[in-house]
Short mmCIF file of C-alpha atoms in Angstrom, two decimals:
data_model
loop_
_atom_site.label_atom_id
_atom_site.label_comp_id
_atom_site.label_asym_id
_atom_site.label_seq_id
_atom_site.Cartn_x
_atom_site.Cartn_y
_atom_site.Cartn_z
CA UNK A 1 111.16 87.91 101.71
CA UNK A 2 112.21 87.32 105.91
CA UNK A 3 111.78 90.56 106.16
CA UNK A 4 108.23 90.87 104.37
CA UNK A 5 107.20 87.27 106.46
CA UNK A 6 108.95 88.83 109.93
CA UNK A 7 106.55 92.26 109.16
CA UNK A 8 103.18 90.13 108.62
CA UNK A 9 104.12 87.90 111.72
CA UNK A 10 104.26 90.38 113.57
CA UNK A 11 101.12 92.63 113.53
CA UNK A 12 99.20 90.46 110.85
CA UNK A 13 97.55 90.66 108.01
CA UNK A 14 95.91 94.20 108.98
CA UNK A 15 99.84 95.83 108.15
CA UNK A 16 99.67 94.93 104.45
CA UNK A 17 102.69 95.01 102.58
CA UNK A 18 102.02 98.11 100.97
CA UNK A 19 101.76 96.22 96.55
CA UNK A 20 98.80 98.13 94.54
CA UNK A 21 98.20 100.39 98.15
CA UNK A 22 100.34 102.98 98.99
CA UNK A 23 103.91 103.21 98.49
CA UNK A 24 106.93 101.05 99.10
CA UNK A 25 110.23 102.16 99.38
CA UNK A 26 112.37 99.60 99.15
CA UNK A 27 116.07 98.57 101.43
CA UNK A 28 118.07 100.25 98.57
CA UNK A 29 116.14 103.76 98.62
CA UNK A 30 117.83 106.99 100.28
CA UNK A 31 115.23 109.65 100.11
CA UNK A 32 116.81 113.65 101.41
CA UNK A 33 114.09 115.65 102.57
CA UNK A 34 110.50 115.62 103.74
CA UNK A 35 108.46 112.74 101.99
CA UNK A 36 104.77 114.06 102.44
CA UNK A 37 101.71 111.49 101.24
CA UNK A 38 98.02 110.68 101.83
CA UNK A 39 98.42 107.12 101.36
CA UNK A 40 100.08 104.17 102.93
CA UNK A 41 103.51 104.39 102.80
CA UNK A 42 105.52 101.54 103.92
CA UNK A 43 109.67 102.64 104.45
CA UNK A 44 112.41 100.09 103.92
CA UNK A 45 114.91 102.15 103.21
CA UNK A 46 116.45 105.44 104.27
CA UNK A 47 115.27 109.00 104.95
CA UNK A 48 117.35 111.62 105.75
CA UNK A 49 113.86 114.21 106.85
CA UNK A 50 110.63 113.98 108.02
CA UNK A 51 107.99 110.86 106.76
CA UNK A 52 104.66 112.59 106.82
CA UNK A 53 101.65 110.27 106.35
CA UNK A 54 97.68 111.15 106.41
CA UNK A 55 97.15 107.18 106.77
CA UNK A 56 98.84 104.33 108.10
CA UNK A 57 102.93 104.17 108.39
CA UNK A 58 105.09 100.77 108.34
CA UNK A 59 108.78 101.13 109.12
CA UNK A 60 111.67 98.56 109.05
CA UNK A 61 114.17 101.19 107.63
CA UNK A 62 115.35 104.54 109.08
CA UNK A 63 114.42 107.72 109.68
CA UNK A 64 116.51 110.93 110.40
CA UNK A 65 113.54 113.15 111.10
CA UNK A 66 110.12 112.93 112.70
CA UNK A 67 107.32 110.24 111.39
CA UNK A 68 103.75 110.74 111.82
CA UNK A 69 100.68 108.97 110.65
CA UNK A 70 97.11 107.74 111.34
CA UNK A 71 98.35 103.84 112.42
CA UNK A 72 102.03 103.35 112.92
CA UNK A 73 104.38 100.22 112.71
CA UNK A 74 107.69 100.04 113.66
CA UNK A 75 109.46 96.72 113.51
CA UNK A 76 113.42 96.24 113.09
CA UNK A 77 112.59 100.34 112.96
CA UNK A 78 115.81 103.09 113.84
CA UNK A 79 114.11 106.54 114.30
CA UNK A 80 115.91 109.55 115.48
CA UNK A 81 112.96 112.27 115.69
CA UNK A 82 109.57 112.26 117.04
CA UNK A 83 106.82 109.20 116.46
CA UNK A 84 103.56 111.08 116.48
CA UNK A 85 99.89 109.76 116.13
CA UNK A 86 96.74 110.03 116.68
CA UNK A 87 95.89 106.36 116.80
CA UNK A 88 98.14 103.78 118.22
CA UNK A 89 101.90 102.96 117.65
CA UNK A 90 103.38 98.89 117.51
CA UNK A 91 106.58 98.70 118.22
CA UNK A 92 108.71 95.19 118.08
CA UNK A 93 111.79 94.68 119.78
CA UNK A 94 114.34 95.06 117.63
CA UNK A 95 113.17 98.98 117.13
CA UNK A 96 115.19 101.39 118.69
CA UNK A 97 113.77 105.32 118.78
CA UNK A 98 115.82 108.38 119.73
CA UNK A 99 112.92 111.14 120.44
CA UNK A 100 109.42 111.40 121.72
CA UNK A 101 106.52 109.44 121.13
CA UNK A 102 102.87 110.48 121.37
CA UNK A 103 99.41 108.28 120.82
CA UNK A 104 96.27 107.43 122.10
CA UNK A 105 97.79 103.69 122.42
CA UNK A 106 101.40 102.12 122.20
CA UNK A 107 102.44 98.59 122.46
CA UNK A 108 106.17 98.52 122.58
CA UNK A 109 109.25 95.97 123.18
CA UNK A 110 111.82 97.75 121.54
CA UNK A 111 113.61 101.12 123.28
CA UNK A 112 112.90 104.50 122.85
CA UNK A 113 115.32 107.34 124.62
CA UNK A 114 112.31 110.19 125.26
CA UNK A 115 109.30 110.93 126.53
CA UNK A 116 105.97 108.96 125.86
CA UNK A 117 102.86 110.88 126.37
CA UNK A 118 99.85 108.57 125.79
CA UNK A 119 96.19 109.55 125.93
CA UNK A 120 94.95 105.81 126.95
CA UNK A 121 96.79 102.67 127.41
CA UNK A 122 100.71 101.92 127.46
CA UNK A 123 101.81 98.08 127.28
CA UNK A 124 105.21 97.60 127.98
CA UNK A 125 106.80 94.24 126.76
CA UNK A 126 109.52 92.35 128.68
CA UNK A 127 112.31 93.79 126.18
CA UNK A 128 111.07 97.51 126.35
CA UNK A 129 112.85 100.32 127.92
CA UNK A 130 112.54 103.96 128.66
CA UNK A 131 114.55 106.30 129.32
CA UNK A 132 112.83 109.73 129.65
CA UNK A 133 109.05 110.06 131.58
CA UNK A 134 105.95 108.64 130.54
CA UNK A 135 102.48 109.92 130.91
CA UNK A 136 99.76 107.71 129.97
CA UNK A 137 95.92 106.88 130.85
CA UNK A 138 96.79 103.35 131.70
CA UNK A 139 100.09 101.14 132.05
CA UNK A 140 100.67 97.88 131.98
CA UNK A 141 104.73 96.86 132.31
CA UNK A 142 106.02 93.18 131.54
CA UNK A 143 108.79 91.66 133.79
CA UNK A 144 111.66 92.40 132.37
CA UNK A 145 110.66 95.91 131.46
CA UNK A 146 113.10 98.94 132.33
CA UNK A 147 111.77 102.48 132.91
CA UNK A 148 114.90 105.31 134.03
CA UNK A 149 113.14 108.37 134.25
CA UNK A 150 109.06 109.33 135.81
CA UNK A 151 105.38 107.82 135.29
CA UNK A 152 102.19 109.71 135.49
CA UNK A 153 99.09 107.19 135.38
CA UNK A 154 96.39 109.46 135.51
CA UNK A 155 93.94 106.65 134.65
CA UNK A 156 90.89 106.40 131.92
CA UNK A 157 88.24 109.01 131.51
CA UNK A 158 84.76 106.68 131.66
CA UNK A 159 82.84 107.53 128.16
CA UNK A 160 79.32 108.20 129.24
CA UNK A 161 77.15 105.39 127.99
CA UNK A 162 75.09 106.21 124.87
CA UNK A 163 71.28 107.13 125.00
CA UNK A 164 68.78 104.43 124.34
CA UNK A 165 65.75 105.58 122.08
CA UNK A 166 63.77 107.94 124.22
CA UNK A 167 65.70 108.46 126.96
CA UNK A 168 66.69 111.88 128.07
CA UNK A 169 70.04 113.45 129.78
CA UNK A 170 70.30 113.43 133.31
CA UNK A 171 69.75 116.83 134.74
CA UNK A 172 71.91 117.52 137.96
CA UNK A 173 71.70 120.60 140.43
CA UNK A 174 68.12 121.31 139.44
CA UNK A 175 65.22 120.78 141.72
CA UNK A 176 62.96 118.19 141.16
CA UNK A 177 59.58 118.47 139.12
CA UNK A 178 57.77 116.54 141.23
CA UNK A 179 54.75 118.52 142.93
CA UNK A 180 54.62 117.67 147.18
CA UNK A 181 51.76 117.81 148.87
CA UNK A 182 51.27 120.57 151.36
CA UNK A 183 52.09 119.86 154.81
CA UNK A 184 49.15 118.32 156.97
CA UNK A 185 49.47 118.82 160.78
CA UNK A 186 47.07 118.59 163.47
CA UNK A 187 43.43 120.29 162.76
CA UNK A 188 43.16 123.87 164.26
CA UNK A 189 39.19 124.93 164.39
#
């Protein structure tokens, strides 16, 4: 039950606790081998292999292998492998993660011993460290924070702004349709 209340305290009641969605696999579970699923899957125990998820991954267990999955949660979290996603990875403090990590967003207190390659933002609690080199869009790094190892920011693409109803694309490079009126000098009769 700590564990359950420590999970929902710390990312909320969007990180359900996996009862009639998904799977749970509970503290005394040892799973050898690849667990592949399309549905939540939230990981209490052990797995000696790979967790592969098509949606969103909690783990507060540990893994021996790489995890990937649309959202992903670690809290209280050992992983030795690679943490891959193509939305956004939480990380608590008490997670420690032995391999690479790759997202379009990670919040992190806990330590990871790899690289971190992150399309968009990195936040960096006062308990996280890093060793290996981080690349990421944007970085923002809490006193406290350690980093052993090199940082790329190569800063946020801008998203063009949508088209409002009738508007067209901006053309660029092309010359203007505008007509000019010839050239009117002084009067030679």
């Amino acid at each position: 039950m700590a564990m359950e209340q420590k999970n929902r305290d710390f990312a909320g009641d969007q990180w359900e606790t996996g009862a009639g969605e998904g799977s749970v696999l509970m503290e005394d579970v040892l799973i050898e081998g690849t667990v592949r699923t399309s549905s939540p899957v939230r990981l209490m125990g052990r797995i000696k292999g790979d967790l592969l998820a098509e949606s969103r991954v909690v783990v507060s267990g540990s893994v021996e292998g790489d995890v990937s999955g649309c959202e992903i949660l670690l809290s209280s979290a050992s992983i030795h492998g690679d943490v891959k996603t193509a939305g956004s990875i939480q990380m608590d403090w008490e997670t420690e993660v032995t391999g690479d990590l790759s997202a379009q967003r990670i919040e992190m207190s806990g330590s990871v011993e790899g690289n971190l390659q992150v399309e968009k933002t990195l936040l960096m609690g006062g308990t996280a460290s890093v060793q290996g080199d981080i690349s990421a869009g944007a970085v923002s790094i809490a006193e406290g924070a350690a980093l052993k190892g090199r940082l790329e920011v190569r800063g946020l693409a801008e998203e063009p702004e949508p088209l409002r109803q009738g508007e067209r694309e901006p053309v660029e490079d092309e010359e203007s349709p505008v007509e000019t009126a010839p050239e009117t000098g002084g009067s030679e009769e």
